[in-house]
Short mmCIF file of C-alpha atoms (C1' of nucleotides) in Angstrom, two decimals:
data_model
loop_
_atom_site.label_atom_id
_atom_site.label_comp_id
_atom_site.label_asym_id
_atom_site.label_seq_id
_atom_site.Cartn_x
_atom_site.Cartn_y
_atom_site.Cartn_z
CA UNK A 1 22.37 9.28 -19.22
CA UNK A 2 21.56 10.41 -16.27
CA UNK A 3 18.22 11.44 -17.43
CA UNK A 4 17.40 7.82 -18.40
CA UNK A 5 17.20 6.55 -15.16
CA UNK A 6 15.41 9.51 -13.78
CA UNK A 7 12.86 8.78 -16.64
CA UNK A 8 12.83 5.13 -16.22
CA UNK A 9 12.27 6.22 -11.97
CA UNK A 10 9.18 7.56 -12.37
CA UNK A 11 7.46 5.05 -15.40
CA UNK A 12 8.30 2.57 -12.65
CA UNK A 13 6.97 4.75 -10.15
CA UNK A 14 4.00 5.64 -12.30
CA UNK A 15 3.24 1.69 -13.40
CA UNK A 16 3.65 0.65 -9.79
CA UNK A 17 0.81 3.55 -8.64
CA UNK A 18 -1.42 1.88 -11.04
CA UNK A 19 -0.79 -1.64 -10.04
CA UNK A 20 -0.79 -0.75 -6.38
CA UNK A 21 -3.00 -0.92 -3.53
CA UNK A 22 -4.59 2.63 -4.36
CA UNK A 23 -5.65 1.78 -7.99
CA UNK A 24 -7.38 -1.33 -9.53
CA UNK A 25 -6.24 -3.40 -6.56
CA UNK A 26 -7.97 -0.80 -4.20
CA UNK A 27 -9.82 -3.94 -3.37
CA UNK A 28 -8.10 -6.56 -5.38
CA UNK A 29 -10.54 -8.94 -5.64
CA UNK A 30 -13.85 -9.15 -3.32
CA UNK A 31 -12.35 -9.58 -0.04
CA UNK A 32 -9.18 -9.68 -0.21
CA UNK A 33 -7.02 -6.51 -0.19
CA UNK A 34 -3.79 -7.00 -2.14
CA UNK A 35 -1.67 -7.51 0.85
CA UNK A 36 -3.78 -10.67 1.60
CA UNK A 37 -3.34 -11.52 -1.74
CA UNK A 38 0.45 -11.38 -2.09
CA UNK A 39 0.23 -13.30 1.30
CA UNK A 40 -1.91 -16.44 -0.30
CA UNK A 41 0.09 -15.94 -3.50
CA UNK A 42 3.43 -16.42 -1.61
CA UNK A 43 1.62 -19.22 0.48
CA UNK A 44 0.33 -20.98 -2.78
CA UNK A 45 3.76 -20.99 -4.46
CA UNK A 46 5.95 -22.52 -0.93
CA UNK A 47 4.67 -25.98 0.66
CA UNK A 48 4.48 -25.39 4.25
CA UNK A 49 5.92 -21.91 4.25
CA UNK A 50 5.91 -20.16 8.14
CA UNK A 51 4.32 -17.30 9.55
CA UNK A 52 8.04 -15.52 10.16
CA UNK A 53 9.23 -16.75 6.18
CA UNK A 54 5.47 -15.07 5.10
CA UNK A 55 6.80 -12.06 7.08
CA UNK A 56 10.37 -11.71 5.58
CA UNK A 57 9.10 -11.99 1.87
CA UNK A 58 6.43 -9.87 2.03
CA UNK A 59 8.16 -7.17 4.42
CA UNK A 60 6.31 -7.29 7.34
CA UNK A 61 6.99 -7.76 11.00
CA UNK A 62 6.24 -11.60 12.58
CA UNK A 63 3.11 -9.63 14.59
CA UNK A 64 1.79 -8.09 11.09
CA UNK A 65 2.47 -11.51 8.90
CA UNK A 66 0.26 -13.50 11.77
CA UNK A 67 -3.02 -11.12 11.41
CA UNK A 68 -2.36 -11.15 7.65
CA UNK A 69 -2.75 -14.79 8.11
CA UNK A 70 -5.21 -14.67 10.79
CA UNK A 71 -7.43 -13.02 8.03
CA UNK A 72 -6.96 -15.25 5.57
CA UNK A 73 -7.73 -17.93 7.56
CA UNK A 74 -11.38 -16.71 8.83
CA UNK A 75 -11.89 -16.09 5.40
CA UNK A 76 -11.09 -19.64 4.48
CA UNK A 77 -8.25 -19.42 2.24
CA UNK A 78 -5.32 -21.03 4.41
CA UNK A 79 -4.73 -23.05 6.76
CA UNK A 80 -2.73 -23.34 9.93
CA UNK A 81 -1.14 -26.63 11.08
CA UNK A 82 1.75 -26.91 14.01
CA UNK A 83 4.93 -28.27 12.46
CA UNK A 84 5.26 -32.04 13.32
CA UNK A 85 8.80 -31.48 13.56
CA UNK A 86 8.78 -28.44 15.67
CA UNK A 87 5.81 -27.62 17.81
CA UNK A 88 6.81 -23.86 17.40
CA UNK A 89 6.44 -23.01 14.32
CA UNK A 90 3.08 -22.81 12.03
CA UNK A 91 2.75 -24.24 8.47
CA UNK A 92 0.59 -22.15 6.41
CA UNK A 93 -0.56 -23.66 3.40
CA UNK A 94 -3.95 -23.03 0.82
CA UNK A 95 -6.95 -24.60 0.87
CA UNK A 96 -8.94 -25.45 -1.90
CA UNK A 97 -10.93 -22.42 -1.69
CA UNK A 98 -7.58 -20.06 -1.56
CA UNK A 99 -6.44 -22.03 -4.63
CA UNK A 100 -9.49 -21.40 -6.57
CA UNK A 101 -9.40 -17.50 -5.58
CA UNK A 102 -5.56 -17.11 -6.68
CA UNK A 103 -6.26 -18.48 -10.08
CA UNK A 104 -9.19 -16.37 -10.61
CA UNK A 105 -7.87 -13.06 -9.21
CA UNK A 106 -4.76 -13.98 -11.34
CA UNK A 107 -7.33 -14.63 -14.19
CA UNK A 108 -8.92 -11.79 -14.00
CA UNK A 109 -6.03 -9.45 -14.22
CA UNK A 110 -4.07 -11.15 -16.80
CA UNK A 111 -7.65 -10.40 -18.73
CA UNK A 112 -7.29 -7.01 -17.72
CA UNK A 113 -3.40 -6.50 -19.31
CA UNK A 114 -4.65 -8.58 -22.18
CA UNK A 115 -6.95 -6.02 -22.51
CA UNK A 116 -4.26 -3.06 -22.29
CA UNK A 117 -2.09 -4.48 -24.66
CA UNK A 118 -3.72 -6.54 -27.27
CA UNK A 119 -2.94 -4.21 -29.95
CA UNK A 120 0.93 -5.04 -29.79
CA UNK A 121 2.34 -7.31 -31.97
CA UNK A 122 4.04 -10.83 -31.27
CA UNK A 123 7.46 -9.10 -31.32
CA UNK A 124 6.52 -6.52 -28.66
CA UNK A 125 5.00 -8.87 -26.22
CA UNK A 126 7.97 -11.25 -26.57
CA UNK A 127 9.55 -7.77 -25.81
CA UNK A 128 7.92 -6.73 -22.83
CA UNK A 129 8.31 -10.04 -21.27
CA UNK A 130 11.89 -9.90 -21.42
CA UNK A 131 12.27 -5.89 -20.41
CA UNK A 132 9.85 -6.76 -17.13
CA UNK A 133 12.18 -9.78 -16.59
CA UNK A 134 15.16 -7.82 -16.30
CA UNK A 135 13.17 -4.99 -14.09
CA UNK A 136 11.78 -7.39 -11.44
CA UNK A 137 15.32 -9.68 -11.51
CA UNK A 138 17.43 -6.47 -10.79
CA UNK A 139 15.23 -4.94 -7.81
CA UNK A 140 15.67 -8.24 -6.44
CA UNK A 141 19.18 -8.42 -6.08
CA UNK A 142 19.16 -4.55 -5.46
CA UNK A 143 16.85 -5.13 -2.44
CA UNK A 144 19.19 -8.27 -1.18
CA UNK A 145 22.10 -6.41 -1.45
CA UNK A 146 20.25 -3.35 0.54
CA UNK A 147 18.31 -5.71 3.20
CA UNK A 148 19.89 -6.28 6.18
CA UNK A 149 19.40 -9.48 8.39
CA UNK A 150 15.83 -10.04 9.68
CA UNK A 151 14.86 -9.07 13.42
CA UNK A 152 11.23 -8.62 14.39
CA UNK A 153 11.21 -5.60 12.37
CA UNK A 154 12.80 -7.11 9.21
CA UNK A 155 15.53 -4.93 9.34
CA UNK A 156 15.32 -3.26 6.05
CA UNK A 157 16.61 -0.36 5.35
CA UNK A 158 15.25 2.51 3.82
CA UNK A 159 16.76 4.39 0.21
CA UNK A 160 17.70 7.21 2.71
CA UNK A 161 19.64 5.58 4.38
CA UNK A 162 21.75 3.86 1.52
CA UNK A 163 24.54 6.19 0.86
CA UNK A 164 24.80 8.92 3.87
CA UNK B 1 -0.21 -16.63 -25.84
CA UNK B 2 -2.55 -16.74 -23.30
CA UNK B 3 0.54 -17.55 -21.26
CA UNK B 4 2.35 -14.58 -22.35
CA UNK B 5 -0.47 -12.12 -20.34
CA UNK B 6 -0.35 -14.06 -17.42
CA UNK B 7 3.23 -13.54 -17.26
CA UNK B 8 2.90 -10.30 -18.32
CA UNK B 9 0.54 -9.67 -14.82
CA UNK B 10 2.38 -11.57 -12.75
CA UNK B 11 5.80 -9.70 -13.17
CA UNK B 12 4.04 -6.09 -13.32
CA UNK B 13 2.35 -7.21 -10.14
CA UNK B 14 5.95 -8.50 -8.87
CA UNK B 15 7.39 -5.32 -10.24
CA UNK B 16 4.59 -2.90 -8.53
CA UNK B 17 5.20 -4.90 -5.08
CA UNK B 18 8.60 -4.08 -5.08
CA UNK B 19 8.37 -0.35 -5.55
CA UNK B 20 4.99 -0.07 -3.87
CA UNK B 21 4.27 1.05 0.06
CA UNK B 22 5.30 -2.23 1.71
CA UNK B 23 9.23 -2.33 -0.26
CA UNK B 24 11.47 0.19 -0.38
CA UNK B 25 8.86 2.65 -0.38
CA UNK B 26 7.54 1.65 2.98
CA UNK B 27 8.83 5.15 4.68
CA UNK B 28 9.45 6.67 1.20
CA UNK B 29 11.47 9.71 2.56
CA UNK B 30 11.95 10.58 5.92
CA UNK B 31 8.22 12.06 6.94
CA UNK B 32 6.19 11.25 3.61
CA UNK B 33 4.75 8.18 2.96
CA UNK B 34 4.04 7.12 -0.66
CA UNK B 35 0.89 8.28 -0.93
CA UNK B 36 1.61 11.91 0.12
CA UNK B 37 4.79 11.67 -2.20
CA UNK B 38 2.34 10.61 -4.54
CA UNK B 39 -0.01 13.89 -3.79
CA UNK B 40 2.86 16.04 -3.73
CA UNK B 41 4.17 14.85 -6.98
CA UNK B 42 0.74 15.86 -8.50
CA UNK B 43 1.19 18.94 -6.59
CA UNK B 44 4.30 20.13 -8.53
CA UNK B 45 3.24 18.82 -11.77
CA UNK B 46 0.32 21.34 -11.75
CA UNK B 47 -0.55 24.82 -11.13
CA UNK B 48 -3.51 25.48 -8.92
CA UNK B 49 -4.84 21.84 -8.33
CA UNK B 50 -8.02 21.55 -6.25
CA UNK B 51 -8.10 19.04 -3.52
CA UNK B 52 -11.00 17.53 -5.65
CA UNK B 53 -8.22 16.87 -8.72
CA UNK B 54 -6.22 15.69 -6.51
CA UNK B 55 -8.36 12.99 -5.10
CA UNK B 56 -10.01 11.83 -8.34
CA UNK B 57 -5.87 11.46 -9.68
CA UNK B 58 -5.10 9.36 -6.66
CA UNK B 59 -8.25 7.24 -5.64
CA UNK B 60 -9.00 9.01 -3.11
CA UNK B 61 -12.53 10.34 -1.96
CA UNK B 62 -12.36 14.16 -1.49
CA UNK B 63 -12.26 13.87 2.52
CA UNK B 64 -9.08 11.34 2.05
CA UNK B 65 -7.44 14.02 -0.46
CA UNK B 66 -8.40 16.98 2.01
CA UNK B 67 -6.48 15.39 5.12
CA UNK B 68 -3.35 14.16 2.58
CA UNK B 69 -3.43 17.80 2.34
CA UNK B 70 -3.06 18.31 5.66
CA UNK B 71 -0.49 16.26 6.21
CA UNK B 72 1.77 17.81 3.49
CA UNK B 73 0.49 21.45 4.45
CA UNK B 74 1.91 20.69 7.88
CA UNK B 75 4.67 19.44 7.06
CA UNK B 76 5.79 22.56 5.12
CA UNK B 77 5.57 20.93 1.88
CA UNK B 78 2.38 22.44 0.33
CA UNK B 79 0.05 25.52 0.62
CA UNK B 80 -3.43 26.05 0.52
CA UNK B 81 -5.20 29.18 -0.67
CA UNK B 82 -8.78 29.74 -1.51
CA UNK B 83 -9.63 30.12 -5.34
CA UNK B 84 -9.87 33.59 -6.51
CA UNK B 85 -12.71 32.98 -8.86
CA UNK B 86 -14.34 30.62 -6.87
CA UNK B 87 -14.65 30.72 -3.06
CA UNK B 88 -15.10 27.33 -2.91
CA UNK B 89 -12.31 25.68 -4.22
CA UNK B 90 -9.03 25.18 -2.65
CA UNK B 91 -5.73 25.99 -4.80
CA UNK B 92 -2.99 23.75 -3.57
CA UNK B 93 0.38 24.10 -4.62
CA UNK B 94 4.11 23.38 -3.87
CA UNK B 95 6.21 25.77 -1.15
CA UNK B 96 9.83 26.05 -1.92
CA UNK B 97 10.64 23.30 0.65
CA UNK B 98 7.92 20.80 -1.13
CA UNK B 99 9.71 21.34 -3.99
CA UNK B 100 12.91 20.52 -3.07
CA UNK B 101 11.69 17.40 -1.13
CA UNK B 102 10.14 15.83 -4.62
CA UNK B 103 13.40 16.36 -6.42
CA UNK B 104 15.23 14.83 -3.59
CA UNK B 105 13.01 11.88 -3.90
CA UNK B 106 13.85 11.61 -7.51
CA UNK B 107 16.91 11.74 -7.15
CA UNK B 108 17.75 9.24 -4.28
CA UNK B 109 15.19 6.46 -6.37
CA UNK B 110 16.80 7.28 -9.97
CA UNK B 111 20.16 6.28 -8.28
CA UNK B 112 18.21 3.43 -7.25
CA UNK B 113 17.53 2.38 -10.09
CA UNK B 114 20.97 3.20 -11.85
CA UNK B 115 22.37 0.46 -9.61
CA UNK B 116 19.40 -2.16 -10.11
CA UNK B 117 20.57 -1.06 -14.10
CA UNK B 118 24.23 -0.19 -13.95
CA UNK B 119 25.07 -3.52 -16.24
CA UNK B 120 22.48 -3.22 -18.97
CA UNK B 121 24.11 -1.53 -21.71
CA UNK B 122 22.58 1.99 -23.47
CA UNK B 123 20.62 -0.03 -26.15
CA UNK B 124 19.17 -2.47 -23.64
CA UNK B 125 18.21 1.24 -21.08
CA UNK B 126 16.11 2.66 -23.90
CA UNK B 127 14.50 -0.79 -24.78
CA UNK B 128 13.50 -0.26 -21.01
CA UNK B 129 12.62 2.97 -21.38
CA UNK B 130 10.57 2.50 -24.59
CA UNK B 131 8.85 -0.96 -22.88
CA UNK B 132 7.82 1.91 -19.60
CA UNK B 133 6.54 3.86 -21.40
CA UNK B 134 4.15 1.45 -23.54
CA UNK B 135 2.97 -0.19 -20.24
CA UNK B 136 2.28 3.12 -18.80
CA UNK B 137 0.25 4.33 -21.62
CA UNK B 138 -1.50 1.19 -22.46
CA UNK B 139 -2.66 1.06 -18.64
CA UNK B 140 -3.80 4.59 -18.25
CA UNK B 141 -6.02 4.32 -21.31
CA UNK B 142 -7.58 0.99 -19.81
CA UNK B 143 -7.68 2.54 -16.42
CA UNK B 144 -10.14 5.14 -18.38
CA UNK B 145 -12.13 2.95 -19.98
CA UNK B 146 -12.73 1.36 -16.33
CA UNK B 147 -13.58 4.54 -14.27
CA UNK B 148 -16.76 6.11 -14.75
CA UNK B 149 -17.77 9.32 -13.15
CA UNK B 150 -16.49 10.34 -10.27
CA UNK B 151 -18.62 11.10 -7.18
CA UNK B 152 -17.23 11.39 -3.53
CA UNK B 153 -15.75 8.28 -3.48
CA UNK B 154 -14.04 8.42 -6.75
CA UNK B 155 -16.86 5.92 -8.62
CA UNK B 156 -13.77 3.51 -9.62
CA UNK B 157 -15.19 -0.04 -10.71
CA UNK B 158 -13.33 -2.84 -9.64
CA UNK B 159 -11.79 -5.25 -11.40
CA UNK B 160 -14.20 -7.80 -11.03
CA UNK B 161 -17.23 -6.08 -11.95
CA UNK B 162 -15.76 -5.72 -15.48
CA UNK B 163 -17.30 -8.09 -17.34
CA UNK B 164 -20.32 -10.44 -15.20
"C1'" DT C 1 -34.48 36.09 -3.21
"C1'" DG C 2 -34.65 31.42 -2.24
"C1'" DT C 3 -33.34 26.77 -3.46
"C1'" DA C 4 -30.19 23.50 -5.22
"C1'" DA C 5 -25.56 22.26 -6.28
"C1'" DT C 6 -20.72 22.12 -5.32
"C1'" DA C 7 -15.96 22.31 -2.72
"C1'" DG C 8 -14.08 21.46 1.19
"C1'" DT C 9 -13.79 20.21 6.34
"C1'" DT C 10 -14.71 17.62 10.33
"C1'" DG C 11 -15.90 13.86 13.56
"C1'" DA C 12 -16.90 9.15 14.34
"C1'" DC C 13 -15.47 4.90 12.88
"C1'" DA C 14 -13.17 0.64 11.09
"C1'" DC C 15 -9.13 -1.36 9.58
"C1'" DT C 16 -4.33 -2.10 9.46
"C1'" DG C 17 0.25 -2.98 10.97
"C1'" DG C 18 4.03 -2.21 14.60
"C1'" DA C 19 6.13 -2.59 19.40
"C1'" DA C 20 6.35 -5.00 23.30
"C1'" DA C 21 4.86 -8.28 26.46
"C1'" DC C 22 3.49 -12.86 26.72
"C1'" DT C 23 3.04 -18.21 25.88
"C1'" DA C 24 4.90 -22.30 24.49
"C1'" DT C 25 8.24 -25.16 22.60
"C1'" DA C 26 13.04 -26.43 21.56
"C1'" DG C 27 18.02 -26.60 22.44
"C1'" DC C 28 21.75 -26.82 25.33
"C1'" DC C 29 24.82 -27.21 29.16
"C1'" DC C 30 25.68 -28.75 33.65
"C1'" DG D 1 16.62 -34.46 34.41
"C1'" DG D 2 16.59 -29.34 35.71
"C1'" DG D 3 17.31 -24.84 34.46
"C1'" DC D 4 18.70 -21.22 31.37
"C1'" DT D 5 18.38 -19.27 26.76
"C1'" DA D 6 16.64 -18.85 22.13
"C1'" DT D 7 12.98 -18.98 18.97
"C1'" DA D 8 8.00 -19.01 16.73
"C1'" DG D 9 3.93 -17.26 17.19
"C1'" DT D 10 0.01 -14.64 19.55
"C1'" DT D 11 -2.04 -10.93 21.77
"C1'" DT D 12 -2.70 -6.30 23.62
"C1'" DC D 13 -2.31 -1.68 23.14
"C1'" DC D 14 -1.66 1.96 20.10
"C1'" DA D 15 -0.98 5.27 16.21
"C1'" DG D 16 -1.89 6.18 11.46
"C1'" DT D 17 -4.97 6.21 7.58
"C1'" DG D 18 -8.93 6.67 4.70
"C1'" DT D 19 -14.18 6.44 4.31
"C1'" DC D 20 -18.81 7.93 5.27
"C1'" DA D 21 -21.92 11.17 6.60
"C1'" DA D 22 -22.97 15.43 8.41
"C1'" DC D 23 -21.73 20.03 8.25
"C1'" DT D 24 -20.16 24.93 6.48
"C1'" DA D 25 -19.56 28.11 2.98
"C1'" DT D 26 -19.88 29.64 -1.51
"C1'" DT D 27 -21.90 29.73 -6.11
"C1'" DA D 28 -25.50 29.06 -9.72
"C1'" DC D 29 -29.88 29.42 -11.26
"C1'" DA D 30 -34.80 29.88 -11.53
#
DNA sequence: TGTAATAGTTGACACTGGAAACTATAGCCC
DNA sequence: GGGCTATAGTTTCCAGTGTCAACTATTACA
């Protein structure tokens, strides 16, 4: 039993390694490194979404969020308004350019698993789907339940710290 | 179809941002960071690995792998000893303490992970378990296909030079 | 023996993200 | 309205990290 989760650990581990920033996203996708790219992903899917709300979903303080979006502004991808409601806050949203980029960088790699797995059958796929589901909807709420409120920091805690 | 990859990508990528370097890995235990875990983990798995293995398993040119090295070699965690057949090479392996950290970082993200799964029931683990271990597979056999050689930067392709 | 190849190290560098100080706006209370 | 506080974002300084290129040391081979 015990020995199931261990296992399941490090696949996750092992699957994350080659999905992460070391691996095939070393540089995701011409200029953009895959922190910039979860950035203008989360920016693509939230209609005027904030430099602080940028920093809380992707884990990074308010200073770190606003070069991340510095970036992807030289390089054309976002933009930055002030908030015509509140003249402190910035709303981030894509440009045309960032649009196009997403869709191919997410066209690209869905190429890529097609590629991995096109010998599996209908079943499997279906299969996958649904395990993957369940994966990323549990570390959600297990990263809810472990995050604490927000400061500058994002006060998140670390595993260590979880039970001692 | 079609549909079914890109969701496919987009929750492994979802899945790999959660356990990567920015989530709950961002200080993955105390004094390593995920990429020495992810050296030291190597480390223990094998007997006598140069610092030139090591690199070409993580991504990392052969100067990055050397100072990872350091890192973990002065943190206690690792030793270095010149090759007995060949005065070149560089056999790292595990100290006592090393190996004692790794299974403490098991252990803390396997319990992890029993509370993200603590619900599912035993058939529903080993569907997860079984859907792991596909993924992994399928995407170390395309991430061979991809790599060519290896010089000193590790001569991975990106992504996007795949097919154009 | 001398030249080329190979493993690893080192130093200079660029990039990245955090902490803290700072600016500017908003909210509130008198 | 004036003044205090809170909040969003920016900027400056800094530490950490990994690459490139030059270097050392050892081995292989002609």
């Amino acid at each position: 039993m015990d020995k199931d989760f261990i296992n399941i650990y490090n696949l996750i581990q092992e699957l994350s390694w080659l999905f992460g920033a070391h691996s095939i996203n070393g540089e995701c996708c011409g200029d953009l490194s895959l922190v910039e790219y979860m950035a203008l992903k989360k920016i693509k899917d939230s209609e005027n979404i904030t430099i602080q709300e940028i920093g809380n979903a992707l884990n990074f303080t308010k200073s770190g969020a606003s070069k991340i979006i510095d970036r992807l502004g030289n390089k054309g991808y976002v933009t930055r308004e002030i908030s015509s409601v509140d003249g402190r806050v910035c709303c981030v949203n894509t440009t045309a350019k960032g649009e196009e980029m997403a869709s191919e960088i997410v066209h690209r790699y869905s190429a890529y698993v097609y590629e991995m797995l096109k010998e599996q059958d209908a079943a499997t796929i279906e299969n996958i789907k649904a395990v993957l589901e369940i994966l990323v909807n549990s570390a959600h709420r297990q990263e809810n339940t472990l995050n604490g409120k927000y400061s500058q920091g994002g006060g998140r805690m670390s595993i260590f710290e979880m039970n001692n």
